Coordinates of C-alpha atoms (C1' of nucleotides) in Angstrom, one line a residue:
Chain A
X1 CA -4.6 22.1 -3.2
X2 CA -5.6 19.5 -5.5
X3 CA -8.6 18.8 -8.1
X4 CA -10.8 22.4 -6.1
X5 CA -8.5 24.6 -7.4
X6 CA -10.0 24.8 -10.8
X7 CA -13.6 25.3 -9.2
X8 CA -15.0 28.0 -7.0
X9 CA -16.5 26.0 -4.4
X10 CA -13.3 24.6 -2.6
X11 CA -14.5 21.8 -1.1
X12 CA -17.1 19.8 -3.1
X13 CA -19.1 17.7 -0.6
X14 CA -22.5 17.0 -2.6
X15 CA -24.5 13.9 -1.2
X16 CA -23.8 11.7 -4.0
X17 CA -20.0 12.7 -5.5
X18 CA -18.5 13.3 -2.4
X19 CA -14.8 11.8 -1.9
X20 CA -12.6 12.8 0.9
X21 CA -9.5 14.8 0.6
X22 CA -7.2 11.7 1.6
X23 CA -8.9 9.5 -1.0
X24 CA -7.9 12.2 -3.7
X25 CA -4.6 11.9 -2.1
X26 CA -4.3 8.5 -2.0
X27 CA -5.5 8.0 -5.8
X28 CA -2.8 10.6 -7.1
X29 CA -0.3 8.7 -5.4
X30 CA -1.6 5.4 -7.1
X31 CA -1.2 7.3 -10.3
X32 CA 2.1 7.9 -9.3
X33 CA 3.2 4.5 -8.8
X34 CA 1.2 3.4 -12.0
X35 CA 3.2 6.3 -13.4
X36 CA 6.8 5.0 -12.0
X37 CA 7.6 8.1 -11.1
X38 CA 9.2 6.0 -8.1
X39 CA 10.1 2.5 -8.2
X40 CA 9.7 -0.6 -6.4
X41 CA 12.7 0.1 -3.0
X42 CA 12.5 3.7 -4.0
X43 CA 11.7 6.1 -1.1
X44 CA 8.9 8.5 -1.2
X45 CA 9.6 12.2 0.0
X46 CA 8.9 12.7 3.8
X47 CA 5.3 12.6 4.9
X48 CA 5.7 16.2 5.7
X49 CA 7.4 17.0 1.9
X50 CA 4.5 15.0 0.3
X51 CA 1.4 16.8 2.4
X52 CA 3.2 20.1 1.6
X53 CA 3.6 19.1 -1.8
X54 CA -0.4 19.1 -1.8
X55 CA -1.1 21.1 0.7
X56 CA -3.3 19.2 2.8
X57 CA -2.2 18.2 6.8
X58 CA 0.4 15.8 7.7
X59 CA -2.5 13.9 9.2
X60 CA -4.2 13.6 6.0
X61 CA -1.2 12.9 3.9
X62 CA -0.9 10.0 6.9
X63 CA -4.0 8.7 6.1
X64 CA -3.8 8.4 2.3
X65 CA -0.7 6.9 3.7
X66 CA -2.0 4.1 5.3
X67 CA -4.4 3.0 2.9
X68 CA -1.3 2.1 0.6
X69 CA 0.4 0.3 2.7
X70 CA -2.4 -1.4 3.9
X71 CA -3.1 -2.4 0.5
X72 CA 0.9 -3.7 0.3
X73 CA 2.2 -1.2 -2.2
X74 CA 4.2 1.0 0.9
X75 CA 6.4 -0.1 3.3
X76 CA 6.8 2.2 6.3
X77 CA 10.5 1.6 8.0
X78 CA 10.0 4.4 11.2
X79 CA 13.1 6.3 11.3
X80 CA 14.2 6.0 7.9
X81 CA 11.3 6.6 5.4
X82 CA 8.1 5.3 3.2
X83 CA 9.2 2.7 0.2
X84 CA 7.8 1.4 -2.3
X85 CA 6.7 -2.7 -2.1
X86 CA 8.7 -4.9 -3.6
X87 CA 7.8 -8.2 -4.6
X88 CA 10.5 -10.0 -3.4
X89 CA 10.7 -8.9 0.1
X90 CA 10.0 -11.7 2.8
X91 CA 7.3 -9.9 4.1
X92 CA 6.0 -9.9 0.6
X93 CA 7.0 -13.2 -1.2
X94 CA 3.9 -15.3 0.7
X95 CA 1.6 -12.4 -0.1
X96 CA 1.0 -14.2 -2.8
X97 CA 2.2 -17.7 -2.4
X98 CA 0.1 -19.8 0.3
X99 CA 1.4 -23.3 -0.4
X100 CA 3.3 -24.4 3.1
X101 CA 5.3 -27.9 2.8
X102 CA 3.5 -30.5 5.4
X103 CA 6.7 -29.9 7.9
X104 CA 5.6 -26.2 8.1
X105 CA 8.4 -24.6 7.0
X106 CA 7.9 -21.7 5.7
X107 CA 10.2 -21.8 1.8
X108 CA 9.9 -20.5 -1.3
X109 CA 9.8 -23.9 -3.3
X110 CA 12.4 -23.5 -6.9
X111 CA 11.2 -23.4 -10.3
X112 CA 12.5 -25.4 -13.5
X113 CA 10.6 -24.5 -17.2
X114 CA 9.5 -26.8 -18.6
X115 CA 8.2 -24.9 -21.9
X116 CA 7.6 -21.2 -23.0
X117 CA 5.5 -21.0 -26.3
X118 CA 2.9 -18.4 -27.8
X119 CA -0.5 -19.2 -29.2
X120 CA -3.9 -17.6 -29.7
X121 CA -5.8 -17.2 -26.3
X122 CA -8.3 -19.5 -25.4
X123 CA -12.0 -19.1 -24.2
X124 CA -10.7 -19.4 -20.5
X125 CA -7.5 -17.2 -21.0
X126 CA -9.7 -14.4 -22.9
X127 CA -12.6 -14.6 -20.0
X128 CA -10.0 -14.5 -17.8
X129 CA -7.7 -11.5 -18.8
X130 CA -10.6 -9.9 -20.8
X131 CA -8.8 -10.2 -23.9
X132 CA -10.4 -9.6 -27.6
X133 CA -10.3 -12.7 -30.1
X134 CA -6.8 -13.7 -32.1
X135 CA -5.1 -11.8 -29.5
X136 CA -1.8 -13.7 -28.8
X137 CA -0.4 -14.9 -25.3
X138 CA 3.0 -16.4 -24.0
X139 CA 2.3 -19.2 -21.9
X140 CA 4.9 -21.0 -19.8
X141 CA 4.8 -24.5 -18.3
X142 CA 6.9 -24.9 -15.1
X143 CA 7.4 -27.2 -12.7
X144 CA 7.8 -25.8 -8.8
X145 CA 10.1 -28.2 -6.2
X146 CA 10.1 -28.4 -2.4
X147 CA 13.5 -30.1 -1.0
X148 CA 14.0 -31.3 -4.5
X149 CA 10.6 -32.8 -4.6
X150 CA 8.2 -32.2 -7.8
X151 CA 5.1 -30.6 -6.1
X152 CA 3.4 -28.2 -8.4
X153 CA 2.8 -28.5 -12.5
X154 CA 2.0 -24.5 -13.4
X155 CA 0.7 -23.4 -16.2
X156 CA 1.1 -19.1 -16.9
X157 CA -0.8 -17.4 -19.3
X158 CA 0.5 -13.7 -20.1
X159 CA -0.6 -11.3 -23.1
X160 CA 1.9 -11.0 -25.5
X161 CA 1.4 -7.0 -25.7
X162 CA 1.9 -6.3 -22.1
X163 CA 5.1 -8.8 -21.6
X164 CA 6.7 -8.6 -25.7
X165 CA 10.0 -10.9 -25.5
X166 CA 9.6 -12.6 -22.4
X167 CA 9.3 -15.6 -24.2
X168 CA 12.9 -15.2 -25.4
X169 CA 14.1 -14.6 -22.3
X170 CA 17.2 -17.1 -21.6
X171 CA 15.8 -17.9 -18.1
X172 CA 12.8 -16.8 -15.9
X173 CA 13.4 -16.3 -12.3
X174 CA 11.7 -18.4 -9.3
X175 CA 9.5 -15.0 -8.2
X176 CA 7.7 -13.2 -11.8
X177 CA 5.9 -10.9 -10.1
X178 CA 9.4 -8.9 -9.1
X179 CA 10.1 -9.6 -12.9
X180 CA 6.9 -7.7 -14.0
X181 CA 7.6 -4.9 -11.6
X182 CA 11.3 -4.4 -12.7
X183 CA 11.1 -4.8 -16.3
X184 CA 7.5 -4.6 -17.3
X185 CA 6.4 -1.7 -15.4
X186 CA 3.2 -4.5 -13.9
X187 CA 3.4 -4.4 -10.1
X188 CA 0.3 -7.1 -9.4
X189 CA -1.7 -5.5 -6.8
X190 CA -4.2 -8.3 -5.9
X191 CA -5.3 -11.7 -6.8
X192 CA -8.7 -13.5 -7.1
X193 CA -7.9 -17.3 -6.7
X194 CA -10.2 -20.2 -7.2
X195 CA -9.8 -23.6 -5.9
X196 CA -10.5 -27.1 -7.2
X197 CA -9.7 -30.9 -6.7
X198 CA -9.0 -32.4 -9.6
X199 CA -7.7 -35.7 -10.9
X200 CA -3.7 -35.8 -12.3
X201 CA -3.5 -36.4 -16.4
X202 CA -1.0 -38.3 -17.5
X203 CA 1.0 -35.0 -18.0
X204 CA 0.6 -34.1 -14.4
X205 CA 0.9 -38.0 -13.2
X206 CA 4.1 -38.1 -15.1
X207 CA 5.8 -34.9 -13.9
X208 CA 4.7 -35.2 -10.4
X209 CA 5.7 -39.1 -9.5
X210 CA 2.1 -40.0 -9.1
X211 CA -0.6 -42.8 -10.5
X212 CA -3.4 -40.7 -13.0
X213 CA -5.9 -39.7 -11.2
X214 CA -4.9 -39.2 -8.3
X215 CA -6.9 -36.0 -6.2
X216 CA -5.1 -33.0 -6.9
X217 CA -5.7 -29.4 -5.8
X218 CA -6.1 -27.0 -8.6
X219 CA -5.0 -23.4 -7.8
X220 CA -6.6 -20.8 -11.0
X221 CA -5.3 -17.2 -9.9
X222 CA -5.9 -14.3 -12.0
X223 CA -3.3 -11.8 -10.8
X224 CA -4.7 -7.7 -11.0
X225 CA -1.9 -5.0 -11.9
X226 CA -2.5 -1.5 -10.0
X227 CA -4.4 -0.1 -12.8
X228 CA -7.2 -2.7 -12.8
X229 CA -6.3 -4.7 -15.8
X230 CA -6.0 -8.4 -15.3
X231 CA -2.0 -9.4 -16.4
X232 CA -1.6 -13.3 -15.3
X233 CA -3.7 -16.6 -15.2
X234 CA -1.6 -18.7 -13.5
X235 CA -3.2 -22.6 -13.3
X236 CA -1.2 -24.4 -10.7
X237 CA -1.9 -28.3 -9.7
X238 CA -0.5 -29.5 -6.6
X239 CA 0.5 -32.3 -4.8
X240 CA -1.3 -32.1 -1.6
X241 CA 0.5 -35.2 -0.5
X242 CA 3.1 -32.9 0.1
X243 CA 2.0 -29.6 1.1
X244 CA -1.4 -27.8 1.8
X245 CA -3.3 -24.9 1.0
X246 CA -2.9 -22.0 4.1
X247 CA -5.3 -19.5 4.5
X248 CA -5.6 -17.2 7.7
X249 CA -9.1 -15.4 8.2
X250 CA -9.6 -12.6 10.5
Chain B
X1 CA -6.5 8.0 32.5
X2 CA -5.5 4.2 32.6
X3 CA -2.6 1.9 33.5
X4 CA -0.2 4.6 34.2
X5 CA -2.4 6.5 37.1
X6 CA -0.3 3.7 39.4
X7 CA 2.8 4.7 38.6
X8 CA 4.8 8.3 38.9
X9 CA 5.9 8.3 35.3
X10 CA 2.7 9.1 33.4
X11 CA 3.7 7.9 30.1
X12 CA 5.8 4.8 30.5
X13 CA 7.3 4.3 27.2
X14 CA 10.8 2.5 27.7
X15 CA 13.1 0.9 24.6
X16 CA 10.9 -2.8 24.8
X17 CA 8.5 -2.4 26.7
X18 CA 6.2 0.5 24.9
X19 CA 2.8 0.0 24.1
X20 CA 0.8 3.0 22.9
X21 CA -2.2 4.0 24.6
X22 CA -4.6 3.3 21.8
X23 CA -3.6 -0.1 21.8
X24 CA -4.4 -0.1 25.3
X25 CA -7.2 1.2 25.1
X26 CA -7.9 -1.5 22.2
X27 CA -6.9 -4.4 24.9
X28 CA -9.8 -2.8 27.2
X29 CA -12.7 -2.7 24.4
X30 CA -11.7 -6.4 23.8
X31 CA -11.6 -7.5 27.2
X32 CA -15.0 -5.9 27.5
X33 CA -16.2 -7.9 24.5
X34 CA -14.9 -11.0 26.1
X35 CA -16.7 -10.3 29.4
X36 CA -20.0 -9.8 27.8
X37 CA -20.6 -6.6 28.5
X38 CA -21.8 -5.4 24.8
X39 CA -23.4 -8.3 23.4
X40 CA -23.5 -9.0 19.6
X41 CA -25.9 -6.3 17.9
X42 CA -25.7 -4.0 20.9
X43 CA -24.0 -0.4 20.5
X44 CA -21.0 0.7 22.2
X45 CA -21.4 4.0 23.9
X46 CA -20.4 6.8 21.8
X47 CA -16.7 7.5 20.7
X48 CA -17.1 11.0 22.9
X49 CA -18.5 8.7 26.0
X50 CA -15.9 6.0 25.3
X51 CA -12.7 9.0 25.3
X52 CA -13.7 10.7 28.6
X53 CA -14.6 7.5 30.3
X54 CA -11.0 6.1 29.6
X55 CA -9.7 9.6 30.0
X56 CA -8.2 9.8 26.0
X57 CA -8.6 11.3 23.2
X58 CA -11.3 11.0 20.8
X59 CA -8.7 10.4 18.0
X60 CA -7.0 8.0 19.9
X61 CA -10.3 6.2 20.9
X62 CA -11.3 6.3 17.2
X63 CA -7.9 5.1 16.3
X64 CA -8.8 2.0 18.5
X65 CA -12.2 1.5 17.4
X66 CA -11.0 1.4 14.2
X67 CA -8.7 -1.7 14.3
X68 CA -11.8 -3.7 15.7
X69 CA -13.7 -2.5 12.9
X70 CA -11.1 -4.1 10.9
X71 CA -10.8 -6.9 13.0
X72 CA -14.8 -7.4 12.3
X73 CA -15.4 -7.0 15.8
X74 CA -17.8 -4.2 15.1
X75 CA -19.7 -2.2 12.8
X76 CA -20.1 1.1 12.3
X77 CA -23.1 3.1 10.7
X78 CA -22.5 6.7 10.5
X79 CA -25.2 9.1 11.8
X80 CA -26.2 5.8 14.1
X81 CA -23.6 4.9 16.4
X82 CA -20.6 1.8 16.6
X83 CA -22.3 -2.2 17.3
X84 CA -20.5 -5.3 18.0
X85 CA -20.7 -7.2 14.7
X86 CA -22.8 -10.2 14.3
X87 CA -21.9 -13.8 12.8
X88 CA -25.5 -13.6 11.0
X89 CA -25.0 -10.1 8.7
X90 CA -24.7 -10.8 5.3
X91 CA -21.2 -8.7 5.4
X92 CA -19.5 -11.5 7.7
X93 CA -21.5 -15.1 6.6
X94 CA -18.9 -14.9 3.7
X95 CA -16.6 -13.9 5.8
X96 CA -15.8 -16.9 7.2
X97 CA -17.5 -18.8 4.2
X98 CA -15.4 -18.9 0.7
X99 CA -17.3 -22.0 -0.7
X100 CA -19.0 -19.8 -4.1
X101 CA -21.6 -22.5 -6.5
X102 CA -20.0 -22.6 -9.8
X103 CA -23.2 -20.7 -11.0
X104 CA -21.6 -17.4 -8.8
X105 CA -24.2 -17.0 -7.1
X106 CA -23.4 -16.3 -3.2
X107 CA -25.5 -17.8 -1.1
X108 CA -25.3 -20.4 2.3
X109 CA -25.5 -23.7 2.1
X110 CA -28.7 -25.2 3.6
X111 CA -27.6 -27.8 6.3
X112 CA -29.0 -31.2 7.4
X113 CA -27.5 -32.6 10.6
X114 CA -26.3 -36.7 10.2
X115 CA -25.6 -37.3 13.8
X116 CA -24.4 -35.5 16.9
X117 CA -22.4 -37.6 19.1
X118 CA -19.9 -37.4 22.5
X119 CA -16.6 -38.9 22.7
X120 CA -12.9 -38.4 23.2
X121 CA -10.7 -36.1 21.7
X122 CA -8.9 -38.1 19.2
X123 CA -5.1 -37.1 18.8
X124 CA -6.0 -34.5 15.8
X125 CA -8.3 -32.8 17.8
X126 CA -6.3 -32.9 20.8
X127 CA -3.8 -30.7 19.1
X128 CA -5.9 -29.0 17.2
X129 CA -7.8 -27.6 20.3
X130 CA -5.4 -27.6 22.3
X131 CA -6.7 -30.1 24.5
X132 CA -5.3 -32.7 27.0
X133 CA -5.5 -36.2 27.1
X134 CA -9.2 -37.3 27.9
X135 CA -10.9 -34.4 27.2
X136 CA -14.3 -35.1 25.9
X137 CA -15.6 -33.7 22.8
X138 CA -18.8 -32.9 20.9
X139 CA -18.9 -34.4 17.2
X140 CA -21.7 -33.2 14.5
X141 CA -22.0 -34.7 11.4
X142 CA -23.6 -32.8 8.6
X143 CA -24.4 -32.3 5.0
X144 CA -25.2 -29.4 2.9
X145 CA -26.8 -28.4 0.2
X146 CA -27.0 -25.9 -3.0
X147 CA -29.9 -25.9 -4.4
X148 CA -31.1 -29.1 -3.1
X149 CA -28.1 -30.7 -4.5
X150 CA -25.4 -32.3 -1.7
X151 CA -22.1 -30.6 -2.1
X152 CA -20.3 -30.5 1.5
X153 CA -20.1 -33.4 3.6
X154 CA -18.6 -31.9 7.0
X155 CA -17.3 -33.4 10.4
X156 CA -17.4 -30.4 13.3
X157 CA -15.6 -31.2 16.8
X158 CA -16.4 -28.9 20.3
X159 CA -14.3 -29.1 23.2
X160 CA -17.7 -30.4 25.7
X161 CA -16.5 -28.2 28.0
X162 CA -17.2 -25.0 26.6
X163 CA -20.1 -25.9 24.4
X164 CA -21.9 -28.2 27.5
X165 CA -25.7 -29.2 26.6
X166 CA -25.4 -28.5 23.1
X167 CA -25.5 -31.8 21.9
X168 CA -28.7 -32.2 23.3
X169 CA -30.2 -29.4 21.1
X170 CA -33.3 -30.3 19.0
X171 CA -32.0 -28.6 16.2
X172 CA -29.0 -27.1 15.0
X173 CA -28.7 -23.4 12.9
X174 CA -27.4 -23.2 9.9
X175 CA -25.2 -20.7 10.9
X176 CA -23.5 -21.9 13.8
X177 CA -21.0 -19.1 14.8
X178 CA -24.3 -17.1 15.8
X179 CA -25.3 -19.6 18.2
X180 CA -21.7 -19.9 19.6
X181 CA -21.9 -16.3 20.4
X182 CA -25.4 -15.7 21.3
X183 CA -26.0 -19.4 23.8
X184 CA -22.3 -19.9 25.1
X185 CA -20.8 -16.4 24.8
X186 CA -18.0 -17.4 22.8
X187 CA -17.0 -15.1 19.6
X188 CA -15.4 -17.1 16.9
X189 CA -12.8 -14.0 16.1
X190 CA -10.6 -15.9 13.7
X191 CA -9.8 -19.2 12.2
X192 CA -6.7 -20.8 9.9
X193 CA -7.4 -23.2 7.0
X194 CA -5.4 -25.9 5.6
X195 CA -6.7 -27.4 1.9
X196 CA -6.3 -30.0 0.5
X197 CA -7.3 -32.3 -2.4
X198 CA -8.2 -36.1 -1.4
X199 CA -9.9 -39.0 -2.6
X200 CA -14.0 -39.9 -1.5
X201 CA -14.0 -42.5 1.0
X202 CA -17.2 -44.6 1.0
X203 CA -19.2 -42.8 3.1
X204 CA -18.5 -39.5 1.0
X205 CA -19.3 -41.2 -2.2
X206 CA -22.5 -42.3 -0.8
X207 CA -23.5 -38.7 0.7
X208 CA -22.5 -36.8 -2.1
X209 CA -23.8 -39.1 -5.3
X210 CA -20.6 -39.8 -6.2
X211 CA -18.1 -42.8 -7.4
X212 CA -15.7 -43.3 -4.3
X213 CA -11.9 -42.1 -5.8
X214 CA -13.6 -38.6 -6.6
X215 CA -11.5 -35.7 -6.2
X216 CA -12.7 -33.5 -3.1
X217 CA -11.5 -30.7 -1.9
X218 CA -11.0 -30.9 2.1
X219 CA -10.9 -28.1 3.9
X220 CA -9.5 -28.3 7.9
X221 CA -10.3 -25.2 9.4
X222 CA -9.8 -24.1 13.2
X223 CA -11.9 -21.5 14.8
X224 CA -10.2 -19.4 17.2
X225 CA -12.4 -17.3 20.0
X226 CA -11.9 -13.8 21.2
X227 CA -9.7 -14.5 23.8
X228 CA -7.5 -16.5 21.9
X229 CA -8.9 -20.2 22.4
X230 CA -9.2 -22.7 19.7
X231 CA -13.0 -24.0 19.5
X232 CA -13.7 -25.6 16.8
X233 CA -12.4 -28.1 14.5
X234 CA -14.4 -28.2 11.3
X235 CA -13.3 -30.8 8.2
X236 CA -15.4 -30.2 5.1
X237 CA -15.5 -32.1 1.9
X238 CA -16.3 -30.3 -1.0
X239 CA -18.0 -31.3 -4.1
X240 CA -16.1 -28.8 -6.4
X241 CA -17.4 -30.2 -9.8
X242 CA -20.3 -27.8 -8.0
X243 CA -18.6 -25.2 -6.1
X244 CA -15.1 -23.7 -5.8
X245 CA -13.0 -22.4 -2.8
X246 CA -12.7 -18.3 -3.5
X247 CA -9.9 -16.6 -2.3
X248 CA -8.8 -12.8 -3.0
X249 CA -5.2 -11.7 -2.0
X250 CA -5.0 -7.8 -1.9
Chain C
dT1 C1' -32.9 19.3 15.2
dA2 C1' -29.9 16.6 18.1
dG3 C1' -26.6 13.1 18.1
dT4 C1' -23.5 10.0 15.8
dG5 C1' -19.6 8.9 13.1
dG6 C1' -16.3 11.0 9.3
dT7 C1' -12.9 14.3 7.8
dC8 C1' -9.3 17.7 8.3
dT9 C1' -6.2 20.7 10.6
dA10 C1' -2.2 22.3 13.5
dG11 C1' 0.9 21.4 16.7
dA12 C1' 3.4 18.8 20.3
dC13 C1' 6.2 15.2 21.6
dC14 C1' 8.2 10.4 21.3
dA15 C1' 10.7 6.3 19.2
dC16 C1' 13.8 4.8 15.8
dC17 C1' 17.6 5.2 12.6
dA18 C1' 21.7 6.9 10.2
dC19 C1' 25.4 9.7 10.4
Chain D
dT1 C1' 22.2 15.2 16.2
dG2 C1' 18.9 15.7 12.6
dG3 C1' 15.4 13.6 10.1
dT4 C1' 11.9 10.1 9.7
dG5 C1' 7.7 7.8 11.0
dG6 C1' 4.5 7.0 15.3
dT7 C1' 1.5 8.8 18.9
dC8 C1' -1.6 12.0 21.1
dT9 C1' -4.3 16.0 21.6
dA10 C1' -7.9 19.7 20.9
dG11 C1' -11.0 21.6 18.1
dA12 C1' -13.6 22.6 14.0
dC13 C1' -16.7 21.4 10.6
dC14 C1' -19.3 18.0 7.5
dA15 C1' -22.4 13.9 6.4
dC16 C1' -25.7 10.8 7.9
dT17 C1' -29.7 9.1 10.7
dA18 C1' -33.6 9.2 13.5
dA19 C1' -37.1 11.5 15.9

DNA sequence: TAGTGGTCTAGACCACCAC
DNA sequence: TGGTGGTCTAGACCACTAA
């Protein structure tokens, strides 16, 4: 059993605080992979180990299941197991990543720093990763290439005291967010992006090949670890001349 | 029972060709939708009628109700029964809708109709509707408004031959994808977007009370129907010193 | 109170994969 | 061949809504 066992009613279904078995499930799994206690390509115990484990049905187990992977932490492979998401799985990578070059291939475009440095947040970076005043953030400038091509200026703010020393990393791979997972214990759950055009500076005129002022699209993502708190504000400017914005609604 | 009361073998479940019965069963409640059988706002039949009629489960009924709930296709309301969903619920305007005023406050857009007009399909909308050389199309020109204040400047293109007579409306809703459903039976289901940033052209500037050059976001979305069809093309310009595109990745 | 969807269980069998 | 996830069933009981 799980949370009745301490009280005498065994199943607490009041009008107002009642939560299914499977979402009681589902959160202590969450804890669980907050927790570590597997890691991102580890497998999880058998459905039926796991629903014996906490001694509710397979079929519930299932369910609490399903909620995870629906949500992109799990990966179900039928036959072989239930594994933990990683960030750098195909499936995965464009999770986050909806820029598509104009010929439609589908590519990860490569990265090249231009600048890591920390500072003080800012207005915008403490609104955006509800941070206190003074507190101190690693940002890093990048540029992002398609076939070689310049397309995206990115700016990435992190807080120092979730990500200490990755500003003296040597190098930072193309894909952070496998980065965060492996050696930060931060797997980003979900993102809220907002969208803008926006003229080029001369920053963004100059690293991109373009005249000032020409129409960008701005890209401000705040990326969401599993436990709620907000870890990234990533500010990317694109060159739409180049690629587009996807989005699929259903 | 249902495609298998032809055949000897009552479960036909070979190495490619296998399809589960609730996904069957899911094809069914879909082509009924198509058909018109429920209408939007109408409820289904119970998920106890819905089993026996099919001759299944009502787990494996529920299990295919439930992926057209997540499809949007319907609603449920427990202790009330399961409806087809409807374009004009507050739940699914924004579903299709990710323009937010920078104030955050979510609302629609008021709308105020430029022009309606017939022509052919130019090449963009040829392949964006899938349609062949000739074809005749339906063009609306509108505008639309925050607050009184212009922000979107949008160009919408119908295949003529699905949406006959309706340039010859006296007035056009707001929310269109209700009267697609409700007048010509067709269920906008889906829809892709492509963004980008560009520069106002004249007639933007002039619309929109702005200097021609302005940044806009554009937004080229195509609305697919139930059964699969593409039926609208829809190109909006976007003020976004006003408004921003919101997107969340979970 | 009757009827609907929502949860949970126990058990059977199938499809896929690795060994 | 054994173990895993995937499907399907039958039945019980709970929560919500409307009459």
């Amino acid at each position: 059993m799980i949370a009745q066992m301490d009280n005498p009613p065994p199943r607490e279904k009041r009008a107002l605080g009642f939560k299914p078995l499977y979402g009681q499930v589902r959160d202590i799994l969450v804890a669980r992979l907050i927790e570590g206690v597997w890691k991102p390509g580890d497998p999880l115990p058998s459905e039926f180990q796991l629903a014996e484990e906490l001694g509710v049905s397979q079929g519930t187990m299932r369910k609490a299941l399903d909620e995870l992977v629906g949500r992109n932490l799990l990966v179900r492979r039928q036959g072989r197991g239930t594994f933990v998401a990683r960030h750098d799985q195909q499936r995965a990578l464009f999770h986050f990543f909806k820029l598509e070059p104009n010929d439609r291939s589908r590519r990860l475009p490569t990265s090249q720093v231009l600048g890591v440095a920390t500072g003080t947040a800012d207005n915008a970076e403490r609104e955006a990763l509800s941070l206190d005043a003074g507190v101190k953030v690693i940002r890093v400038e990048r540029l992002r290439f398609f076939e070689g091509k310049a397309i995206v200026r990115e700016r990435i703010s992190l807080p120092r005291a979730i990500f200490a020393g990755i500003e003296e990393r040597e190098a930072l791979p193309n894909t952070l967010y496998a980065l965060y997972a492996l050696d930060y214990g931060v797997t980003v759950a979900e993102a809220r992006e907002e969208l803008r055009a926006v003229a080029a500076g001369p920053e963004d005129a100059r690293d991109l090949g373009l005249a000032p002022g020409t129409p960008l699209l701005e890209i401000r993502r705040v990326a969401v670890a599993l436990d709620g708190r907000p870890v990234e504000l990533r500010v990317s400017r694109c060159d739409t001349g180049h690629c587009r914005y996807v989005a699929d609604l259903r």
